[in-house]
Coordinates of C-alpha atoms in Angstrom, one line a residue:
M1078 CA -0.1 -0.3 0.0
A1079 CA 1.2 3.7 -1.1
V1080 CA 1.7 5.8 1.9
A1081 CA 2.9 9.5 1.1
T1082 CA 4.3 12.2 3.5
T1083 CA 3.8 14.7 1.5
C1084 CA 0.8 15.3 -0.8
P1085 CA 0.5 17.4 -4.4
C1086 CA -3.0 18.4 -2.6
T1087 CA -1.3 20.5 0.1
T1088 CA -1.4 23.6 -2.2
L1089 CA -5.1 23.7 -0.7
P1090 CA -6.0 26.1 1.6
W1091 CA -6.2 23.8 4.7
S1092 CA -7.8 26.2 7.1
R1093 CA -10.2 27.4 4.4
R1094 CA -14.1 27.3 5.8
R1095 CA -16.8 27.0 3.4
S1096 CA -20.6 27.9 5.1
G1097 CA -18.8 27.8 8.5
V1098 CA -17.3 24.3 7.9
N1099 CA -13.5 23.5 8.5
T1100 CA -12.5 21.8 5.1
R1101 CA -8.9 20.3 6.8
R1102 CA -10.4 16.8 7.3
S1103 CA -11.7 16.5 3.8
G1104 CA -8.8 17.9 2.0
T1105 CA -6.6 15.1 3.5
M1106 CA -9.1 12.6 2.6
V1107 CA -9.1 14.0 -1.2
C1108 CA -5.2 13.9 -1.1
R1109 CA -5.3 10.3 0.2
A1110 CA -7.5 8.9 -2.4
A1111 CA -5.7 10.5 -5.4
V1112 CA -2.1 8.9 -4.1
Q1113 CA -4.3 5.7 -4.2
E1114 CA -5.5 6.1 -7.6
T1115 CA -1.9 6.4 -9.0
Y1116 CA -0.6 3.5 -6.9
R1117 CA -3.3 1.3 -8.6
G1118 CA -3.5 2.7 -12.4
G1119 CA -0.1 4.4 -12.9
P1120 CA 3.6 3.0 -13.8
A1121 CA 3.9 1.0 -10.6
G1122 CA 0.9 -1.1 -11.0
T1123 CA 1.6 -1.7 -14.6
Y1124 CA 5.2 -3.1 -13.8
A1125 CA 3.9 -5.2 -10.9
R1126 CA 1.1 -6.8 -13.3
E1127 CA 3.9 -7.3 -16.0
M1128 CA 6.1 -9.1 -13.8
E1129 CA 3.4 -11.2 -12.5
R1130 CA 2.5 -12.3 -16.1
L1131 CA 6.3 -13.2 -16.8
S1132 CA 6.7 -15.1 -13.6
A1133 CA 3.3 -17.0 -14.7
K1134 CA 4.8 -17.7 -17.9
E1135 CA 8.2 -19.1 -16.7
S1136 CA 6.0 -21.3 -14.1
L1137 CA 4.2 -22.4 -16.6
L1138 CA 7.1 -23.6 -19.0
L1139 CA 8.7 -25.2 -15.9
A1140 CA 5.5 -27.3 -15.5
F1141 CA 5.7 -28.8 -18.8
K1142 CA 9.3 -29.8 -18.3
D1143 CA 8.6 -31.5 -15.0
A1144 CA 5.8 -33.1 -16.4
G1145 CA 7.8 -34.7 -19.2
G1146 CA 7.4 -32.7 -22.0
F1147 CA 4.7 -32.9 -24.9
Q1148 CA 6.2 -36.8 -25.7
S1149 CA 5.4 -37.7 -22.2
L1150 CA 2.0 -36.5 -22.9
V1151 CA 1.1 -37.9 -25.8
S1152 CA 2.7 -41.4 -25.0
G1153 CA 0.5 -41.5 -21.8
K1154 CA 3.0 -41.1 -19.2
T1155 CA 2.2 -38.0 -17.7
T1156 CA 0.6 -38.6 -14.2
E1157 CA -2.7 -37.0 -13.1
M1158 CA -1.0 -34.6 -10.5
Q1159 CA 1.2 -33.7 -13.3
K1160 CA -1.5 -32.6 -15.7
I1161 CA -3.5 -30.8 -12.8
D1162 CA -0.3 -28.9 -11.7
V1163 CA -0.1 -27.9 -15.4
N1164 CA -3.6 -27.0 -15.8
E1165 CA -3.6 -24.9 -12.8
R1166 CA -0.5 -22.6 -14.3
I1167 CA -2.6 -22.5 -17.2
V1168 CA -5.4 -21.0 -15.6
G1169 CA -3.0 -18.7 -13.7
L1170 CA -1.3 -17.5 -16.7
E1171 CA -5.0 -16.7 -18.7
R1172 CA -6.2 -14.6 -16.0
L1173 CA -3.3 -12.2 -17.0
N1174 CA -3.7 -12.2 -20.7
P1175 CA -2.6 -9.2 -22.4
S1176 CA -4.8 -9.4 -25.5
P1177 CA -8.3 -8.3 -25.3
R1178 CA -9.1 -9.5 -28.9
P1179 CA -6.8 -11.9 -29.9
T1180 CA -8.6 -13.1 -32.7
T1181 CA -7.5 -10.1 -35.1
S1182 CA -4.0 -9.7 -33.1
P1183 CA -0.9 -9.4 -35.5
F1184 CA 0.7 -11.8 -32.9
L1185 CA -1.6 -14.4 -33.9
E1186 CA -0.1 -15.5 -37.3
G1187 CA 3.3 -17.3 -37.4
R1188 CA 4.6 -20.6 -36.5
W1189 CA 4.0 -22.7 -33.6
N1190 CA 5.1 -25.4 -31.4
F1191 CA 2.5 -27.7 -29.2
E1192 CA 3.4 -28.3 -26.0
W1193 CA 0.2 -29.5 -24.4
I1194 CA -2.9 -31.0 -26.0
G1195 CA -6.1 -31.1 -24.2
D1196 CA -8.0 -34.4 -23.9
T1197 CA -10.9 -33.7 -26.0
S1198 CA -9.1 -31.9 -29.1
P1199 CA -9.0 -34.0 -32.5
E1200 CA -5.1 -34.0 -32.3
S1201 CA -5.2 -35.5 -28.9
F1202 CA -7.5 -38.1 -29.8
I1203 CA -5.2 -39.4 -33.1
L1204 CA -2.1 -39.0 -31.4
R1205 CA -2.8 -41.0 -28.4
F1206 CA -4.8 -43.4 -30.2
I1207 CA -1.4 -44.2 -32.2
F1208 CA 1.4 -43.6 -29.4
E1209 CA -0.3 -44.9 -26.4
R1210 CA -0.5 -48.5 -28.2
A1211 CA 2.8 -48.6 -30.0
P1212 CA 6.2 -48.5 -28.4
S1213 CA 8.8 -46.0 -29.4
T1214 CA 10.5 -48.4 -31.7
I1215 CA 7.6 -49.0 -33.9
A1216 CA 6.3 -45.5 -33.8
N1217 CA 7.6 -41.9 -32.7
L1218 CA 6.1 -38.7 -32.7
L1219 CA 9.3 -36.3 -33.8
G1220 CA 7.1 -33.2 -33.1
I1221 CA 3.7 -30.9 -34.1
D1222 CA 3.4 -27.8 -35.1
L1223 CA 0.9 -24.9 -36.2
T1224 CA 1.3 -22.6 -39.0
I1225 CA -1.4 -19.7 -39.4
R1226 CA -1.3 -17.4 -42.1
E1227 CA -3.7 -15.2 -44.0
G1228 CA -6.7 -16.9 -42.6
Y1229 CA -6.0 -20.6 -42.9
S1230 CA -3.7 -23.0 -40.4
K1231 CA -1.7 -25.9 -41.0
I1232 CA -1.2 -28.5 -38.3
K1233 CA 2.1 -30.7 -39.5
A1234 CA 2.9 -33.8 -37.6
D1235 CA 6.5 -35.5 -38.0
L1236 CA 6.2 -39.2 -37.7
K1237 CA 8.7 -42.0 -37.7
F1238 CA 8.1 -45.6 -37.9
L1239 CA 10.7 -48.2 -37.2
N1240 CA 13.5 -46.1 -36.5
S1241 CA 14.0 -45.5 -40.5
I1242 CA 10.7 -44.6 -42.3
E1243 CA 9.9 -40.7 -41.8
S1244 CA 6.6 -39.2 -43.0
K1245 CA 4.5 -36.0 -42.4
V1246 CA 0.8 -35.6 -41.9
T1247 CA -0.3 -32.3 -42.4
L1248 CA -4.1 -30.9 -41.8
T1249 CA -5.2 -27.8 -43.5
T1250 CA -7.9 -25.7 -42.0
K1251 CA -9.8 -22.6 -42.7
L1252 CA -10.2 -19.8 -39.8
T1253 CA -13.2 -17.7 -39.7
V1254 CA -13.1 -14.9 -36.7
E1255 CA -16.5 -14.9 -34.7
G1256 CA -15.7 -12.5 -31.9
P1257 CA -12.8 -11.0 -30.1
M1258 CA -11.9 -14.3 -28.5
R1259 CA -14.0 -17.0 -30.7
M1260 CA -12.9 -18.5 -34.3
R1261 CA -14.4 -21.1 -36.2
E1262 CA -12.3 -24.0 -38.0
E1263 CA -13.1 -25.7 -40.9
Y1264 CA -11.2 -28.6 -42.2
S1265 CA -10.1 -28.6 -45.6
E1266 CA -7.8 -31.5 -46.6
A1267 CA -5.4 -34.0 -45.1
L1268 CA -2.1 -34.8 -46.6
L1269 CA -0.1 -37.9 -45.9
E1270 CA 3.1 -37.2 -47.2
T1271 CA 5.1 -40.1 -49.1
P1272 CA 7.3 -41.8 -46.7
S1273 CA 11.1 -41.2 -46.8
L1274 CA 13.3 -44.1 -45.8
S1275 CA 16.5 -43.8 -44.3
S1276 CA 19.1 -46.7 -45.4
E1277 CA 21.6 -45.8 -43.0
S1278 CA 18.8 -46.9 -40.0
L1279 CA 17.1 -49.5 -41.8
P1280 CA 18.0 -53.5 -40.5
D1281 CA 20.1 -54.9 -43.0
Q1282 CA 18.1 -57.6 -43.8
L1283 CA 15.4 -55.0 -44.9
K1284 CA 17.7 -53.3 -47.4
P1285 CA 17.5 -55.6 -50.2
A1286 CA 13.5 -55.4 -49.8
L1287 CA 14.0 -51.8 -49.8
G1288 CA 15.9 -51.7 -53.4
Q1289 CA 13.5 -53.8 -54.8
A1290 CA 10.4 -51.7 -53.7
T1291 CA 12.1 -48.5 -55.2
G1292 CA 12.9 -50.3 -58.4
A1293 CA 9.3 -51.5 -58.6
L1294 CA 7.9 -47.7 -58.2
Q1295 CA 9.9 -46.5 -60.8
Q1296 CA 8.5 -48.6 -63.4
L1297 CA 4.9 -47.7 -62.4
P1298 CA 3.1 -46.0 -65.0
A1299 CA 3.4 -42.1 -64.5
Q1300 CA -0.4 -41.7 -63.9
I1301 CA 0.2 -43.9 -60.7
R1302 CA 3.6 -43.0 -59.8
D1303 CA 3.3 -39.3 -59.7
P1304 CA 0.4 -39.0 -57.4
F1305 CA 2.0 -41.2 -54.8
S1306 CA 5.3 -39.4 -55.2
N1307 CA 3.3 -36.3 -54.1
G1308 CA 1.6 -37.8 -51.1
L1309 CA -2.2 -39.0 -50.3
R1310 CA -4.3 -36.3 -50.4
L1311 CA -7.5 -36.5 -48.4
P1312 CA -10.4 -33.5 -49.3
L1313 CA -12.3 -32.8 -46.4
N1314 CA -14.3 -29.7 -47.7
G1315 CA -15.4 -28.4 -44.6
S1316 CA -17.1 -31.8 -43.4
F1317 CA -15.6 -31.4 -39.8
Q1318 CA -15.3 -28.3 -37.9
R1319 CA -15.2 -26.8 -34.3
L1320 CA -15.5 -23.6 -32.5
F1321 CA -12.7 -22.6 -30.2
M1322 CA -11.4 -19.6 -27.9
I1323 CA -8.2 -17.7 -27.8
S1324 CA -7.8 -17.2 -23.9
Y1325 CA -4.3 -16.2 -23.9
L1326 CA -1.9 -14.6 -26.7
D1327 CA 1.3 -12.7 -26.4
E1328 CA 4.4 -12.7 -28.6
E1329 CA 5.4 -16.3 -27.2
I1330 CA 2.4 -18.2 -25.9
L1331 CA -0.7 -19.3 -27.6
I1332 CA -3.6 -21.0 -25.3
V1333 CA -6.5 -22.2 -27.1
R1334 CA -9.7 -23.9 -25.4
D1335 CA -12.1 -25.9 -27.5
A1336 CA -16.1 -26.1 -26.8
V1337 CA -15.8 -28.1 -23.7
G1338 CA -12.7 -26.0 -22.2
A1339 CA -9.9 -28.6 -23.0
P1340 CA -6.5 -26.1 -23.5
D1341 CA -3.9 -26.5 -26.0
V1342 CA -0.8 -24.2 -25.5
L1343 CA 1.6 -23.3 -28.1
T1344 CA 5.0 -21.6 -28.0
R1345 CA 5.9 -19.7 -31.1
I1346 CA 8.7 -20.8 -33.5
E1347 CA 8.7 -18.3 -35.7
S1348 CA 6.9 -14.9 -36.8
T1349 CA 5.5 -13.9 -40.2
P1350 CA 6.4 -10.4 -41.6
A1351 CA 2.6 -9.4 -40.3
S1352 CA 3.4 -10.4 -36.7
T1353 CA 4.2 -6.9 -35.5
P1354 CA 2.4 -4.5 -33.4
S1355 CA 2.1 -2.0 -36.0
S1356 CA 0.9 -4.4 -38.6
E1357 CA -2.9 -4.5 -39.7
P1358 CA -4.3 -8.2 -39.0
I1359 CA -4.7 -10.5 -42.0
I1360 CA -7.7 -12.7 -40.8
P1361 CA -10.9 -10.3 -41.4
E1362 CA -12.5 -8.6 -38.6
Y1363 CA -15.7 -9.9 -37.4
E1364 CA -19.2 -8.6 -37.7
S1365 CA -21.2 -7.9 -34.6

C-alpha cells in the first residue's frame, strides 16, 4: 500500500472555511484518494502486473518440463498430478492475458509448436490412439507444429516408424473470426506425405527389400507414380469443423480452448512479417 508523507494536494487552503465548516479533514481525504489512485492505475501497478505475467509464463514452462514434455503427454506417461499442476498454471496465466482481442491480433500469425494438448481435441485423440498403443521403436512422434497465415492454419506432425521410415501428416483448416476471442475452424484437406526411408538406420535384412520396392515404384506408369510421390491427399471440404476460443495470446505463448474447455498450449517458433504490433491483422474482422 502506498503512503505519502507529502501530497500534491497541500496547495489547497487547509484552514479555509466554507459555509462555516472547516475543510481541513476533507482536504486530507481527497489527497489520500489521489495517491491510492495513482498507485493502482499508474506505472507502478502496470509494472507489477507485467512482472506477475512473466513469472506465470516461466512457471508454466517449468511445469511442462517437470511433466516430461509433449512426448510424455502423448505417450500416456504424464501422471494425473502433473496434469492438474499444468492446468492450474494455465489458468493462472490466462487471467493475465494482455490481448483483449486475440482473434484479430497480429501476434496470432506465425509458426507455433505444441507444448500441451487437451484431452478432447482431435489432435489429442489421434496422437494418443497411435502412440499409447505402439512402442517408440515402432512409432515415434518427432514433433507437431501449427502455422497460421492469411486466414488458414496448417497442423503438421512429423512421424517416424521402425526408426527408419519418416513421414509427415498435414491438416489444413480455414479460420473464421466470430468474436474477439472466438473462432471457427473448418477442416479443408489432409495430406499424408510419401514416406522417406533412411538406409543408414534400416536393418541389414530389410535393405534388399527396400531396393526392390524402389525399383518397382520407378517402373509404375506416370499417372500412378506421380500422385504417389506427391503424397496422399484427402479432401475434407469443411465436413469437419469446431469452435474454439483464444484465452491467452502474447508474442511467445498461445492458449486455445475448445468447446468443452480443454486447453492447447503452444509456443512460438517463428513469426511472419505481419506479426508486428504495427501491422494490420490478416484474418478479417468479425461483424457483430
